[in-house]
Coordinates of C-alpha atoms in Angstrom, one line a residue:
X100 CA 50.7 43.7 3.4
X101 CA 46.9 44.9 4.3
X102 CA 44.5 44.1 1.6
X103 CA 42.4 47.2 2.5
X104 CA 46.2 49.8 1.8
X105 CA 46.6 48.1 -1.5
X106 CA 42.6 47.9 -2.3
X107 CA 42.6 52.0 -1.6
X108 CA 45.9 52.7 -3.2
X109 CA 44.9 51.1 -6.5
X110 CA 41.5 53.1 -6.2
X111 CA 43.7 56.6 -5.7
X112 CA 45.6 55.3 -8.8
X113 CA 42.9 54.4 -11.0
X114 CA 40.5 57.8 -10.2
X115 CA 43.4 60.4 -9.4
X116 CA 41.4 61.8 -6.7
X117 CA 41.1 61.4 -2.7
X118 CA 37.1 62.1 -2.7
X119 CA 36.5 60.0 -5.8
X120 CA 38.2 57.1 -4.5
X121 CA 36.7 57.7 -1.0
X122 CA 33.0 57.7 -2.7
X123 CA 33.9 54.5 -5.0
X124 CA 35.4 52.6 -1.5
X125 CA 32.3 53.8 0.4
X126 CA 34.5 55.6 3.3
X127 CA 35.3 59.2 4.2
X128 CA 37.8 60.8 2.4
X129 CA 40.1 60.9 5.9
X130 CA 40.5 57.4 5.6
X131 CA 41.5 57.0 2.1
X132 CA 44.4 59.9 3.2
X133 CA 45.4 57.7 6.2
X134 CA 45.4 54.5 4.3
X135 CA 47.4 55.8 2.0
X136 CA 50.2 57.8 4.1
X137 CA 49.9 54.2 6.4
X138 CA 50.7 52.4 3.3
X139 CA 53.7 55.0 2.5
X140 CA 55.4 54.8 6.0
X141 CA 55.4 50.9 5.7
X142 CA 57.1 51.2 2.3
X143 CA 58.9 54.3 3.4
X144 CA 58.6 56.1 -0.1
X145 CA 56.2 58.4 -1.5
X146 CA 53.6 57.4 -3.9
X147 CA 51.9 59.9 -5.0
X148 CA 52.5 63.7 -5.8
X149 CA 49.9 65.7 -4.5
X150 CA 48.7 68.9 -5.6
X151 CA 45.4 70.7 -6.5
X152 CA 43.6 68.8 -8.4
X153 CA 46.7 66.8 -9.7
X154 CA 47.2 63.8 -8.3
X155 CA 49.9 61.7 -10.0
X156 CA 52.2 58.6 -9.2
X157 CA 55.6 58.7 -8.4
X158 CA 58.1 56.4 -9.8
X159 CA 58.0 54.0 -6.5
X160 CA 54.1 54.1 -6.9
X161 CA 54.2 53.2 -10.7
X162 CA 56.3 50.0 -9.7
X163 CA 54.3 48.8 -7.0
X164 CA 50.7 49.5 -8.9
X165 CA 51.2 46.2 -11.0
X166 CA 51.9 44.3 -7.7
X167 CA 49.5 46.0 -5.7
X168 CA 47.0 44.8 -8.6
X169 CA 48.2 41.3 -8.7
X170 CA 48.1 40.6 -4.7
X171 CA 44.6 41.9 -4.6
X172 CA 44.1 39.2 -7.5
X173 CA 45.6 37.0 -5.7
X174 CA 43.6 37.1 -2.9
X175 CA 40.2 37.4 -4.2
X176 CA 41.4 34.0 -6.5
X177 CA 42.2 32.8 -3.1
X178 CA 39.1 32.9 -1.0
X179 CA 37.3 31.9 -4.1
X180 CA 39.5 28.3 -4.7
X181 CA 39.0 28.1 -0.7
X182 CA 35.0 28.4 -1.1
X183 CA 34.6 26.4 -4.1
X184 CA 36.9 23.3 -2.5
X185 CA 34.0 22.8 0.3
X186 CA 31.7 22.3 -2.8
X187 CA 34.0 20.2 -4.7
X188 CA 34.0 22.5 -7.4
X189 CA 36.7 23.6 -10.0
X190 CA 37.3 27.3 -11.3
X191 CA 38.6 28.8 -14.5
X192 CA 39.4 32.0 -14.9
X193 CA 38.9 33.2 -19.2
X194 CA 39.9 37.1 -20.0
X195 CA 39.2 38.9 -23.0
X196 CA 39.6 42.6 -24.6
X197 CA 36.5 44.7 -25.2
X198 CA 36.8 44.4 -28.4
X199 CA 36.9 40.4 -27.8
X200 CA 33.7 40.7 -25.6
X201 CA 31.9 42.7 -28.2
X202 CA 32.3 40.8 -31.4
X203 CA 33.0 37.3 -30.4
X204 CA 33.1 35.9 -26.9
X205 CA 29.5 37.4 -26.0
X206 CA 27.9 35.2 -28.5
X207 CA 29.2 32.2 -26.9
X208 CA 29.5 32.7 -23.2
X209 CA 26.2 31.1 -22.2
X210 CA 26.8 27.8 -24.0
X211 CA 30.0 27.4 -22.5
X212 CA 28.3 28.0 -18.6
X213 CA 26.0 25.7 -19.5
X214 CA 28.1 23.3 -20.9
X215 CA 30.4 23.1 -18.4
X216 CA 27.7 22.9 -15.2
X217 CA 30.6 21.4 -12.9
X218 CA 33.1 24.5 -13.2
X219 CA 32.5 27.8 -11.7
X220 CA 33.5 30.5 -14.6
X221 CA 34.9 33.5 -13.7
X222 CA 35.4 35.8 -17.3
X223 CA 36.4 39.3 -17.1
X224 CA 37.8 42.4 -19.5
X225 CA 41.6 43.0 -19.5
X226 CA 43.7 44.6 -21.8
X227 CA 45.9 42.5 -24.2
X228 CA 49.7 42.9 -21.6
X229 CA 47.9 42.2 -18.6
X230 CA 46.2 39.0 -20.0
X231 CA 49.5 37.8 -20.8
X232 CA 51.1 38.7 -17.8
X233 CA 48.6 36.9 -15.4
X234 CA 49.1 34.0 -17.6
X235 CA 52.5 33.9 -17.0
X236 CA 52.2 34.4 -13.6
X237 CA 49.0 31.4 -13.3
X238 CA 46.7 33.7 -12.0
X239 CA 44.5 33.6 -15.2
X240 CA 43.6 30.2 -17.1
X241 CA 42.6 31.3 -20.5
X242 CA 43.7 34.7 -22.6
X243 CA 41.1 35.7 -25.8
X244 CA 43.4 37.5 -28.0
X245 CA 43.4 38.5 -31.3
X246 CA 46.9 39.4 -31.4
X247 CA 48.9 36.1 -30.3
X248 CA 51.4 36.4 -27.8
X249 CA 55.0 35.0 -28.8
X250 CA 55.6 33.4 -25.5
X251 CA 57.5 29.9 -25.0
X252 CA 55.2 28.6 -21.7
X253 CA 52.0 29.7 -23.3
X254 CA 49.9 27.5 -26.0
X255 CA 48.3 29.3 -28.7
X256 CA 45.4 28.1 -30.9
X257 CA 43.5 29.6 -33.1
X258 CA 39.8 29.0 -32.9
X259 CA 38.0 31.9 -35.1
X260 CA 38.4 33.8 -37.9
X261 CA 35.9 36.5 -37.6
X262 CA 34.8 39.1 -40.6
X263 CA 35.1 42.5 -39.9
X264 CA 32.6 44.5 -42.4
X265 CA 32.3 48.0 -43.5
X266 CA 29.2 49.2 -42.8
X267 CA 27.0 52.7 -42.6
X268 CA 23.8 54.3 -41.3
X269 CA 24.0 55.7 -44.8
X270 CA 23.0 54.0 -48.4
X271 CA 26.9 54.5 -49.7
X272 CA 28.0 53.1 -52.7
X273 CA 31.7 54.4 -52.9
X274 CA 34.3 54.5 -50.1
X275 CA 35.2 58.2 -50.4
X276 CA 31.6 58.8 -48.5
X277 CA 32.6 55.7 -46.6
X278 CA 35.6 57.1 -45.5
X279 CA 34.7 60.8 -45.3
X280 CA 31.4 61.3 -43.8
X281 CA 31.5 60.7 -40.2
X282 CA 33.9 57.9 -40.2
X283 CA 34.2 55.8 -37.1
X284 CA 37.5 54.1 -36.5
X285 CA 37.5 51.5 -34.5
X286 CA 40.8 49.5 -33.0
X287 CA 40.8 45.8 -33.7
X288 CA 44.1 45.4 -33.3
X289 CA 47.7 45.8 -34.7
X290 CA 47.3 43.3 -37.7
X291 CA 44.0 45.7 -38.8
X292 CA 45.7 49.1 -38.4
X293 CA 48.4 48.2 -40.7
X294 CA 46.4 46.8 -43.2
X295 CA 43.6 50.3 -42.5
X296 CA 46.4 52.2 -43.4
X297 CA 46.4 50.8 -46.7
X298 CA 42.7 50.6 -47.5
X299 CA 41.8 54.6 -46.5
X300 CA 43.8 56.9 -48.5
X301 CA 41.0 60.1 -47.3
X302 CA 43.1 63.1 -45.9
X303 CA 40.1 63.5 -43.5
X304 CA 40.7 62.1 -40.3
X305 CA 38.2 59.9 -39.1
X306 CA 35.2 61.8 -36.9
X307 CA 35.2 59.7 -34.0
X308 CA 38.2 57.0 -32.2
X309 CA 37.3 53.7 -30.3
X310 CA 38.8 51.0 -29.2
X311 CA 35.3 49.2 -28.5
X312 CA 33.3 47.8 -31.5
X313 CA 30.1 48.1 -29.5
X314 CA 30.7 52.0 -28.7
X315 CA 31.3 52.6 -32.3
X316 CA 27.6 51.0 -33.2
X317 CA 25.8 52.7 -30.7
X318 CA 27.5 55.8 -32.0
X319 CA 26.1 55.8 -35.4
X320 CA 23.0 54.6 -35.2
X321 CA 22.3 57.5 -32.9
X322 CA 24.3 60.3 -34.7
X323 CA 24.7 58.5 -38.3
X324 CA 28.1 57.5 -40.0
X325 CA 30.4 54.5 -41.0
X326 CA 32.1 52.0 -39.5
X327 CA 34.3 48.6 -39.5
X328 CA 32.2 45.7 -37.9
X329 CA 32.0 42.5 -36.7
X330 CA 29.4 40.8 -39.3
X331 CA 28.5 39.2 -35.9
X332 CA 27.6 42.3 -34.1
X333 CA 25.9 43.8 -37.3
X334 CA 24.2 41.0 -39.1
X335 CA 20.7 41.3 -37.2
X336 CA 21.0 45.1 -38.2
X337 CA 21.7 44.7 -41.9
X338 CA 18.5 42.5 -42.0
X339 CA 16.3 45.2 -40.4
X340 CA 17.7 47.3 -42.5
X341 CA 19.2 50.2 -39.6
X342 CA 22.5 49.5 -41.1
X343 CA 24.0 49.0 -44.8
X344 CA 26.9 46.9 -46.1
X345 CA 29.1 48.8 -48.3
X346 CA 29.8 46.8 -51.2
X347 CA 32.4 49.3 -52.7
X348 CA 34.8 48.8 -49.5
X349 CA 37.0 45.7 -48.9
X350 CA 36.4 43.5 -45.6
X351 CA 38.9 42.2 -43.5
X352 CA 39.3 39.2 -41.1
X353 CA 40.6 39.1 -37.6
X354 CA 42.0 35.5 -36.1
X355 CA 41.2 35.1 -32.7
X356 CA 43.3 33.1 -30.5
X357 CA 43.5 31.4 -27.2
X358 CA 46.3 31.3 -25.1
X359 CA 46.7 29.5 -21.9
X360 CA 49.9 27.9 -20.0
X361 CA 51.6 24.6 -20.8
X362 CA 51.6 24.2 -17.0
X363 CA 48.5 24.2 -16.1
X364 CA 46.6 21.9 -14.4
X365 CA 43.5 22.0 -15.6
X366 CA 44.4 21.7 -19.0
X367 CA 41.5 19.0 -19.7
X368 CA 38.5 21.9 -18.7
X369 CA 41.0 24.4 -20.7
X370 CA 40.7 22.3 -24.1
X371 CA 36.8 21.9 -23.6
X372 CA 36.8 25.7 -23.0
X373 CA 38.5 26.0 -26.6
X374 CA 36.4 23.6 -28.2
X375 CA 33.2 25.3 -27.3
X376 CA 35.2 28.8 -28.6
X377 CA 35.8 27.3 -31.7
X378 CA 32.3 26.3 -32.3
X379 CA 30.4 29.7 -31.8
X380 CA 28.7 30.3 -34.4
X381 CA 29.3 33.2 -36.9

């Protein structure tokens, strides 16, 4: 199946729109719609329902958008194994949420480059499904979760327990202003909404949703309000004073985990990987 059909279907997908996907692709928008009724004669079904300004799958088009998205993986993992063999050099793939980015792994992804000068990293954001998915299916090394996946061929470990802290632009000192005046809720994860539930009994729902810790910082220190942090990501701001730690609110702590396959063959880089996880600092 051509690279270039799957490449512009996924694009259609993920933007909904011929001219968008044509600009992001850097063709003309004629070629995205012959690409993509190419690629629909050679499957001989429809994939998408078009009309004004709606765009939308069709069932045959949901089914092949995972597969279309793990050929074009594939591939691109392909070309890169080919290119490091000629150097002698070994690749690992690591994957982590935003939310994993923002309050843990970006504190520690230099020292493991550095520490690992013979492997050639490749780290990227994926949702929570899809990291276990492309474990499954060896296309990804290492998963950063903070949920753990309950998955006989994958080994879990966990290597952090990270504090997640109230905090506010604001000088509170009770959680009814905590949790009434411009509230930020932040997603960290199944574990922490049950237990969120418990902790905010306000009948005001919270001014602003995001699943991205960083998103919810930059929020309030440019419009004001509260939030649930990483004491990671806020520390340095609590020093210089931009943000407050509200004493009157309980913390909570998220485990992370990493999650790789039992089959994998580089299972010797994989545990130094961990190692170095386990020993960021914070």
């Amino acid at each position: 199946m051509d690279k270039e059909l799957l490449k512009t279907f996924v694009e259609v997908s993920k933007t909904r729109h011929f001219g968008r996907a044509a600009e992001n692709l850097y063709i003309t928008q004629s070629a995205v719609s012959f690409r993509i009724r190419q690629l629909e004669q050679n499957l001989g079904v429809s994939l998408f329902t078009r009309q004004r300004n709606n765009i939308q799958l069709t069932a045959p088009g949901e089914r092949l958008l995972p597969h279309a998205k793990m050929l074009l993986t594939a591939i691109q993992r392909a070309r890169l194994d080919v290119a490091l063999a000629s150097n002698r050099q070994q690749q690992l793939s690591l994957a982590g949420t935003p939310n994993i980015w923002d309050a843990y792994l970006h504190f520690g992804i230099n020292q493991i480059v550095s520490s690992m000068p013979a492997v050639s990293l490749v780290a990227e954001v994926k949702a929570h499904q899809e990291s276990v998915r492309l474990l499954l299916e060896r296309t990804l090394d290492i998963a950063v979760l903070f949920d753990p996946p309950k998955v006989d061929e994958l080994i879990v470990r966990q290597v952090k327990n990270l504090s997640i802290i109230p905090v506010s632009t604001f000088n509170y000192t009770n959680r009814d202003d905590f949790f009434g005046k411009q509230y930020v809720y932040v997603d960290w994860g199944t574990a922490f909404s049950l237990w969120h539930a418990k902790q905010c009994n306000s009948e005001i729902p919270p001014y602003f949703r995001t699943s991205t810790g960083r998103i919810a910082l930059e929020l309030i220190l440019q419009c004001g309000g509260s939030a649930y942090l990483p004491e990671m990501l806020a520390a340095e701001l609590i020093h210089k004073q931009q943000l407050f730690f509200v004493e009157s609110v309980e913390c909570n702590f998220r485990e992370v985990y990493v999650a790789y396959h039992k089959g994998n063959e580089q299972l010797e880089h994989i545990e130094t990987v961990v190692n170095l996880l386990a020993s960021i600092a914070g």
